[in-house]
Amino acid sequence: MEDFLHDIDTLTVHFALAAVLLPLLAFLINIFSPDKKNKTSGWISTIAILLSCFLSISVFAKVWNTDHTVHQKLLWFTIGETKLYAGVLLNNLSVLMLLLVNLIALPVHIYSIAYMKNDEYYSRYFAYLSFFCFSMLALVVVDNLVLFYIFWELVGFSSYLLIGFWFTRDKATQANKKAFIMNRIGDMGLLIAIVIIFTLFRTTDIDTLFGSKEYIKQSFIENGYWQNRFLGPDQIWDPSQFEEISNKIPAIWQYIACGGIFLAVAAKSAQFPLHTWLPDAMEGPTSVSALIHAATMVAAGVFLLGRVYPMFNGTELTVLAIIGCFTAFMAATIALTQNDLKRILAYSTISQLGYMVMAMGIGAYASSLFHLVTHAFFKCLLFLVAGIVIHQMAHIKEDNGLDIDPQNIQFMGGLRKKMPFTFIVAVIGGVALIGLPLTSGYLSKDSILIQAFEWSDGRSWGYKLIPLLALLTTWLTTFYVARLIVKVFFGDLRLKHLKPGISLHISDGGWLYKLPLALLAICCLFPLFSSNPVSYDHAWLITGFPHNAGLEHGTDYHTFIPVGVNILSILVIYGAYAMYERRKSNPFPQSGFFFGLSYNEWYFDKIYDQIIVKPLITLSRYTFWFDRRIIDGFIGMLAMTGIFLSKVTAWCDRHIIDGFIKFLIMIVRAIGNFARRFQGGKVQYYLFSMLAIVLALFIFKTLFW
């Protein structure tokens, strides 16, 4: 029986690996394609992701809610006595994300075939898209933190390539650099956390640390130290040998590790204070935005929280709840006044991610992941709708020679008449984002709100601000979504007021546009997640994660919150419709402090520019000046001194040393020439010389002796 189960697990692992590697194969085929406009590249990537989707469905069916974790690994490398294994870990969380990434990537690929058909670098686009999917799919199934970090970096790198895909545009290159740099901050935090965890636990195996063995839960802080009862995966705690086999580090490192993980989450999932890169990332193709905002890059941060969730204690979870709630509220207030269609949706994504992080913080683990999944479908749908709308507005701009921004909703209006299908699916996606009944968003968002109020019960008034602020955020979300839908699809096309004679040749597009939108719209409705449209407790996804510990169930909040939220949401929708479609007076001032705060995105970019960017640029200039003038000057002076000394030594060598040697040579030569005269070979000269010497000696002796 065990052999049979092992064979089943091996087959499941092989399916999972195939699902991961198929997009990589598509990337390799497309990246080496000699034709940049090779139209088959789109179908190669799409077929690869389609097969990967089927495989992930099979893996999901074999693992989901079976109470059986599939974990197989092989020895990767050894350093000293440390062995590092590489393998695949399949549990409810990983198979859910494996399926979700493929289900979102598939319609994006189909849509991209039409959306990017005239692009100069068509083949390269699909190569990057496949590589992006491969990186994310691998991230969700790897079984140790080292491999996790590698693919975490690859997700960031591939997003850098896609955000700056149109690299000839200055805004695109600035946006991908901004995203890359801000994510490096988070990546450093994650790397530090991994090093700290390995130092204490001597392993990076995710299942050992956070899964079946839960080493993290066995650790504790005592006497100023973070202590672990295990030294390695093969050692078991023995109370009699505690002092010998326990490992400990100063307690501050536990907080640093959790802080590092939060930095990683904040960077990838665009949470305060590292959220400002995501709105700028809209410079990439809209289909890329749909994938990034739905189930890949920004989802990676929440997925990381889900992986390491047992590591956070009560205080740290409360900090997560506060930051998530603030991020949700802040981003929603910014979206109220933005006019760029994609930027509104970008801040909506930041706000919804804030809900997910807040849910993790209040202990609503399952609800956070539930909202991650539901949000992926309706946000992907809304971005693909935005792509079609922008595409059609660009046609109007080109056909009539207009100087407008095709993403500005102030120039739109009345598009439901020309694009009825796009309008219908946009309304479905918008209603799901608002969280009205009969949608998946209703189930997941209400589950977070209800549990937020349950979490705050029995706590001080400060804790109650979190659910109240989250509740206010839902109505802000309702307003900006209603504003977007009304200004884009209702009324008359505002461009006609500027240019009455413009011609319109726009439509919903072909089946490559409509099919992905239809699939995503269906997934925005409640039947995909629950047979009961008004109770999240019946959702199959909630039952797969029994982590809502400490939260009460069956309270009055389950009635009052949904009823109150949705009644007021309907009133807000009507108010937005009356304000923007019927042209009634706008009660909100279009100037002043609060409008400026929202319109200027809470001045975060300006603040960062003033306190971080400009000082760094100034410091860089000074260090450049110091390097060029002082360091290079000193090195140049040393070089000149060396050259001078070399010239001096050359002169000394040539004139003093060589001169002295030449002088000696001259003396020796003169003596030799003089002595040579006495060797003439004539006897009379020899006798004369001897007589001269004898006379000289006689005279010398007579005079001095």
Coordinates of C-alpha atoms in Angstrom, one line a residue, residues 38-400:
N38 CA 6.8 35.2 -35.5
K39 CA 3.0 34.8 -35.1
T40 CA 3.3 31.2 -34.1
S41 CA 5.1 32.2 -30.9
G42 CA 1.8 33.4 -29.4
W43 CA 0.2 30.0 -30.0
I44 CA 3.3 28.2 -28.7
S45 CA 3.1 30.0 -25.4
T46 CA -0.7 29.6 -25.2
I47 CA -0.7 25.9 -25.9
A48 CA 2.1 25.5 -23.3
I49 CA 0.0 27.3 -20.7
L50 CA -3.1 25.4 -21.7
L51 CA -1.4 22.0 -21.1
S52 CA 0.0 23.4 -17.9
C53 CA -3.5 24.3 -16.8
F54 CA -4.8 20.8 -17.5
L55 CA -1.9 19.3 -15.5
S56 CA -2.5 21.7 -12.6
I57 CA -6.1 20.7 -12.5
S58 CA -5.1 17.1 -12.2
V59 CA -2.6 17.9 -9.4
F60 CA -5.2 20.0 -7.6
A61 CA -7.7 17.1 -7.7
K62 CA -5.2 14.7 -6.3
V63 CA -4.0 16.9 -3.4
W64 CA -6.7 19.3 -2.4
N65 CA -8.3 18.5 1.0
T66 CA -6.9 15.0 1.1
D67 CA -5.0 15.7 4.3
H68 CA -1.9 14.4 2.5
T69 CA 1.1 16.5 1.7
V70 CA 3.1 15.4 -1.3
H71 CA 6.8 16.1 -0.6
Q72 CA 9.6 14.6 -2.6
K73 CA 13.2 15.9 -2.7
L74 CA 16.7 15.0 -3.9
L75 CA 20.1 16.0 -2.5
W76 CA 21.1 19.2 -4.2
F77 CA 24.5 20.0 -2.8
T78 CA 26.5 19.6 0.4
I79 CA 28.6 22.3 2.2
G80 CA 30.6 20.8 5.0
E81 CA 28.1 18.9 7.1
T82 CA 25.1 20.8 5.7
K83 CA 23.0 19.1 3.1
L84 CA 20.6 21.1 1.0
Y85 CA 17.8 19.3 -0.8
A86 CA 15.7 20.4 -3.8
G87 CA 12.2 19.2 -4.2
V88 CA 8.5 19.7 -4.7
L89 CA 6.1 20.5 -1.9
L90 CA 2.4 20.1 -2.8
N91 CA -0.2 20.9 -0.2
N92 CA -3.5 22.8 -0.3
L93 CA -1.8 26.2 -0.5
S94 CA 0.7 25.3 -3.3
V95 CA -1.8 23.4 -5.5
L96 CA -4.3 26.2 -5.1
M97 CA -1.8 28.8 -6.3
L98 CA -0.5 26.4 -9.1
L99 CA -4.1 26.2 -10.4
L100 CA -4.8 29.9 -10.0
V101 CA -1.7 31.1 -11.8
N102 CA -2.6 28.9 -14.8
L103 CA -6.3 29.8 -14.8
I104 CA -5.4 33.5 -14.9
A105 CA -2.5 33.1 -17.3
L106 CA -4.5 31.2 -19.9
P107 CA -7.0 33.9 -20.8
V108 CA -4.2 36.5 -20.7
H109 CA -2.3 34.5 -23.3
I110 CA -5.4 34.2 -25.5
Y111 CA -6.1 37.9 -25.2
S112 CA -2.5 38.8 -25.9
I113 CA -2.5 37.0 -29.3
A114 CA -4.9 39.7 -30.5
Y115 CA -3.7 42.6 -28.3
M116 CA -0.1 42.4 -29.3
K117 CA -0.5 41.2 -32.9
N118 CA 0.9 44.4 -34.5
D119 CA 3.8 44.8 -32.0
E120 CA 7.3 44.9 -33.4
Y121 CA 8.6 42.5 -30.8
Y122 CA 5.7 40.0 -30.7
S123 CA 7.8 36.9 -30.3
R124 CA 9.9 38.5 -27.5
Y125 CA 6.7 39.5 -25.6
F126 CA 5.5 35.9 -25.5
A127 CA 8.9 34.7 -24.5
Y128 CA 8.9 37.0 -21.5
L129 CA 5.3 36.1 -20.7
S130 CA 6.2 32.4 -20.6
F131 CA 9.2 33.0 -18.5
F132 CA 7.1 35.1 -16.1
C133 CA 4.6 32.2 -15.7
F134 CA 7.4 29.7 -15.3
S135 CA 9.0 31.7 -12.5
M136 CA 5.7 32.1 -10.6
L137 CA 4.7 28.5 -11.0
A138 CA 8.0 27.3 -9.8
L139 CA 7.8 29.6 -6.8
V140 CA 4.6 28.1 -5.5
V141 CA 5.8 24.4 -5.6
V142 CA 9.4 24.5 -4.4
D143 CA 10.1 23.0 -1.0
N144 CA 12.9 25.0 0.5
L145 CA 13.6 28.7 1.2
V146 CA 16.8 28.8 -0.9
L147 CA 14.9 27.7 -4.1
F148 CA 12.0 30.0 -3.0
Y149 CA 14.4 32.9 -3.0
I150 CA 15.8 32.1 -6.4
F151 CA 12.4 32.0 -8.0
W152 CA 11.3 35.0 -6.0
E153 CA 14.1 36.9 -7.7
L154 CA 13.2 35.5 -11.1
V155 CA 9.6 36.7 -10.7
G156 CA 11.0 40.2 -10.0
F157 CA 13.3 40.0 -12.9
S158 CA 10.7 38.8 -15.4
S159 CA 8.3 41.5 -14.2
Y160 CA 11.1 44.0 -14.8
L161 CA 11.4 42.8 -18.4
L162 CA 7.7 43.0 -19.0
I163 CA 7.1 46.4 -17.3
G164 CA 9.8 47.9 -19.5
F165 CA 8.8 45.9 -22.5
W166 CA 8.4 49.1 -24.6
F167 CA 11.9 50.2 -23.7
T168 CA 11.9 53.1 -26.2
R169 CA 9.5 54.9 -23.9
D170 CA 11.2 56.8 -21.2
K171 CA 8.3 56.3 -18.7
A172 CA 8.5 52.6 -19.2
T173 CA 12.2 52.4 -18.5
Q174 CA 11.7 54.6 -15.4
A175 CA 8.9 52.4 -14.2
N176 CA 10.7 49.1 -14.5
K177 CA 13.8 50.6 -12.8
K178 CA 11.5 51.9 -9.9
A179 CA 9.8 48.5 -9.6
F180 CA 13.2 46.7 -9.7
I181 CA 14.8 48.9 -7.0
M182 CA 11.9 48.9 -4.6
N183 CA 11.6 45.1 -4.9
R184 CA 15.4 44.8 -4.1
I185 CA 14.6 46.4 -0.7
G186 CA 12.1 43.6 0.0
D187 CA 14.4 40.9 -1.4
M188 CA 17.2 41.9 1.0
G189 CA 14.7 41.6 3.8
L190 CA 13.7 38.1 2.7
L191 CA 17.4 37.1 2.3
I192 CA 18.2 38.3 5.8
A193 CA 15.2 36.4 7.2
I194 CA 16.3 33.2 5.5
V195 CA 19.8 33.5 6.9
I196 CA 18.4 34.0 10.4
I197 CA 16.0 31.1 10.1
F198 CA 18.8 28.8 8.9
T199 CA 21.1 29.9 11.7
L200 CA 18.6 28.9 14.3
F201 CA 17.0 25.8 12.8
R202 CA 19.8 24.5 10.5
T203 CA 17.3 23.8 7.7
T204 CA 15.5 25.7 5.0
D205 CA 12.9 23.0 4.3
I206 CA 9.5 24.7 4.2
D207 CA 7.6 21.6 5.3
T208 CA 9.9 21.0 8.2
L209 CA 9.8 24.6 9.3
F210 CA 6.2 25.6 8.7
G211 CA 4.4 22.4 7.7
S212 CA 4.1 18.9 9.1
K213 CA 6.9 19.2 11.7
E214 CA 6.4 22.9 12.5
Y215 CA 9.8 23.6 13.9
I216 CA 8.9 27.2 14.1
K217 CA 6.1 26.5 16.6
Q218 CA 8.6 24.5 18.7
S219 CA 10.8 27.6 19.1
F220 CA 10.2 30.1 21.9
I221 CA 11.7 33.3 23.3
E222 CA 13.0 33.1 26.8
N223 CA 15.6 35.1 28.8
G224 CA 16.3 37.4 25.9
Y225 CA 17.0 34.5 23.5
W226 CA 15.1 33.0 20.6
Q227 CA 15.5 29.3 21.3
N228 CA 15.0 26.2 19.2
R229 CA 14.6 22.6 20.5
F230 CA 16.0 21.2 17.3
L231 CA 19.4 21.5 15.7
G232 CA 18.4 19.8 12.5
P233 CA 15.7 17.8 10.7
D234 CA 16.9 14.5 12.1
Q235 CA 17.2 15.6 15.8
I236 CA 14.4 15.3 18.2
W237 CA 14.1 17.2 21.5
D238 CA 15.0 15.4 24.6
P239 CA 14.3 17.4 27.8
S240 CA 17.2 15.7 29.6
Q241 CA 19.6 16.9 26.9
F242 CA 18.0 20.3 26.4
E243 CA 21.1 22.3 27.1
E244 CA 23.2 20.2 24.8
I245 CA 21.0 20.0 21.7
S246 CA 19.1 23.3 21.9
N247 CA 20.1 26.2 19.7
K248 CA 19.6 29.9 20.5
I249 CA 20.2 33.4 19.2
P250 CA 19.4 36.8 20.7
A251 CA 15.6 37.4 20.6
I252 CA 16.0 40.6 18.5
W253 CA 16.7 38.3 15.5
Q254 CA 13.2 36.9 15.6
Y255 CA 11.8 40.4 15.1
I256 CA 14.4 41.2 12.4
A257 CA 13.4 38.0 10.6
C258 CA 9.7 38.9 10.7
G259 CA 10.5 42.4 9.7
G260 CA 12.5 41.1 6.7
I261 CA 9.6 38.9 5.6
F262 CA 7.2 41.9 5.9
L263 CA 9.6 44.0 3.7
A264 CA 9.5 41.2 1.1
V265 CA 5.7 41.1 1.3
A266 CA 5.4 44.9 1.2
A267 CA 7.6 45.2 -1.9
K268 CA 6.0 42.3 -3.9
S269 CA 2.4 43.0 -2.8
A270 CA 2.7 46.8 -2.9
Q271 CA 2.0 47.5 0.7
F272 CA 2.8 50.7 2.5
P273 CA 5.5 52.0 2.5
L274 CA 6.8 50.2 -0.6
H275 CA 3.6 50.5 -2.7
T276 CA 4.5 53.3 -5.1
W277 CA 6.0 51.2 -7.8
L278 CA 2.8 49.4 -8.7
P279 CA 0.9 52.4 -10.3
D280 CA 3.9 53.3 -12.4
A281 CA 4.1 49.6 -13.6
M282 CA 1.1 50.4 -15.8
E283 CA 3.6 51.5 -18.5
G284 CA 3.8 47.8 -19.7
P285 CA 1.3 46.2 -22.0
T286 CA -2.2 46.1 -20.4
S287 CA -2.2 42.3 -20.7
V288 CA 0.9 42.2 -18.6
S289 CA -0.8 44.5 -16.0
A290 CA -3.6 42.0 -15.8
L291 CA -1.2 39.1 -15.1
I292 CA 0.9 41.1 -12.6
H293 CA -2.1 42.4 -10.7
A294 CA -4.1 39.2 -10.6
A295 CA -2.1 36.1 -9.8
T296 CA 1.6 36.5 -10.2
M297 CA 3.9 39.1 -8.8
V298 CA 1.6 40.9 -6.3
A299 CA 0.1 37.6 -5.3
A300 CA 3.6 36.3 -4.4
G301 CA 3.7 38.5 -1.3
V302 CA 0.5 37.2 0.2
F303 CA 1.6 33.6 -0.8
L304 CA 4.8 34.2 1.1
L305 CA 2.7 35.2 4.2
G306 CA 0.7 32.0 3.8
R307 CA 3.9 29.9 3.6
V308 CA 5.5 31.3 6.7
Y309 CA 2.4 32.3 8.7
P310 CA 3.2 30.2 11.8
M311 CA 6.3 32.4 12.3
F312 CA 4.4 35.5 13.3
N313 CA 3.3 36.0 16.9
G314 CA 0.3 38.0 18.2
T315 CA 2.1 41.4 18.2
E316 CA 3.5 41.0 14.7
L317 CA 0.2 39.9 13.3
T318 CA -1.4 43.0 14.8
V319 CA 1.2 45.1 13.0
L320 CA 0.3 43.3 9.8
A321 CA -3.4 44.1 10.4
I322 CA -2.7 47.8 11.0
I323 CA -0.5 48.2 7.9
G324 CA -2.8 46.2 5.7
C325 CA -5.8 48.2 6.8
F326 CA -4.0 51.5 6.3
T327 CA -2.8 50.5 2.9
A328 CA -6.4 49.5 1.9
F329 CA -7.8 52.8 3.0
M330 CA -5.1 54.9 1.6
A331 CA -5.1 53.4 -1.8
A332 CA -8.9 53.6 -2.0
T333 CA -8.8 57.3 -1.2
I334 CA -6.3 57.9 -4.0
A335 CA -8.4 55.9 -6.6
L336 CA -11.3 58.4 -6.0
T337 CA -9.8 61.2 -8.0
Q338 CA -7.5 59.5 -10.6
N339 CA -8.4 59.9 -14.2
D340 CA -6.0 57.3 -15.7
L341 CA -8.1 54.2 -16.2
K342 CA -5.2 51.8 -15.5
R343 CA -4.0 53.8 -12.5
I344 CA -7.5 53.6 -10.9
L345 CA -7.3 49.8 -11.2
A346 CA -3.7 49.8 -9.9
Y347 CA -4.7 51.6 -6.7
S348 CA -7.7 49.3 -6.5
T349 CA -5.2 46.3 -6.5
I350 CA -3.1 47.9 -3.7
S351 CA -6.3 48.4 -1.7
Q352 CA -7.5 44.8 -2.1
L353 CA -4.0 43.5 -1.3
G354 CA -4.3 45.5 1.9
Y355 CA -7.4 43.6 2.7
M356 CA -5.6 40.3 2.3
V357 CA -2.7 41.4 4.5
M358 CA -5.1 42.7 7.1
A359 CA -7.0 39.4 7.0
M360 CA -3.7 37.6 7.7
G361 CA -3.1 39.9 10.6
I362 CA -6.4 39.3 12.3
G363 CA -6.1 35.5 11.9
A364 CA -8.5 35.1 9.0
Y365 CA -5.9 33.1 7.0
A366 CA -8.5 31.2 4.9
S367 CA -10.4 34.4 4.1
S368 CA -7.2 36.1 3.0
L369 CA -6.4 33.4 0.5
F370 CA -10.1 33.2 -0.5
H371 CA -10.0 36.9 -1.4
L372 CA -6.7 36.4 -3.2
V373 CA -8.3 33.9 -5.5
T374 CA -11.6 35.8 -6.1
H375 CA -9.7 39.1 -6.6
A376 CA -7.5 37.5 -9.3
F377 CA -10.5 36.8 -11.5
F378 CA -12.3 40.1 -11.4
K379 CA -9.2 42.2 -11.4
C380 CA -7.8 40.4 -14.4
L381 CA -11.2 40.9 -16.1
L382 CA -11.2 44.6 -15.4
F383 CA -7.7 45.1 -16.7
L384 CA -8.4 43.2 -19.9
V385 CA -11.5 45.4 -20.3
A386 CA -9.3 48.4 -19.8
G387 CA -7.0 47.1 -22.5
I388 CA -9.9 46.9 -25.0
V389 CA -11.2 50.4 -24.1
I390 CA -7.8 52.0 -24.3
H391 CA -7.1 50.2 -27.6
Q392 CA -10.4 51.5 -29.1
M393 CA -9.7 55.0 -27.8
A394 CA -6.3 54.9 -29.4
H395 CA -8.1 54.1 -32.7
I396 CA -10.3 57.1 -32.3
K397 CA -7.2 59.2 -31.6
E398 CA -5.3 58.0 -34.6
D399 CA -8.3 58.1 -37.0
N400 CA -9.1 61.7 -36.2

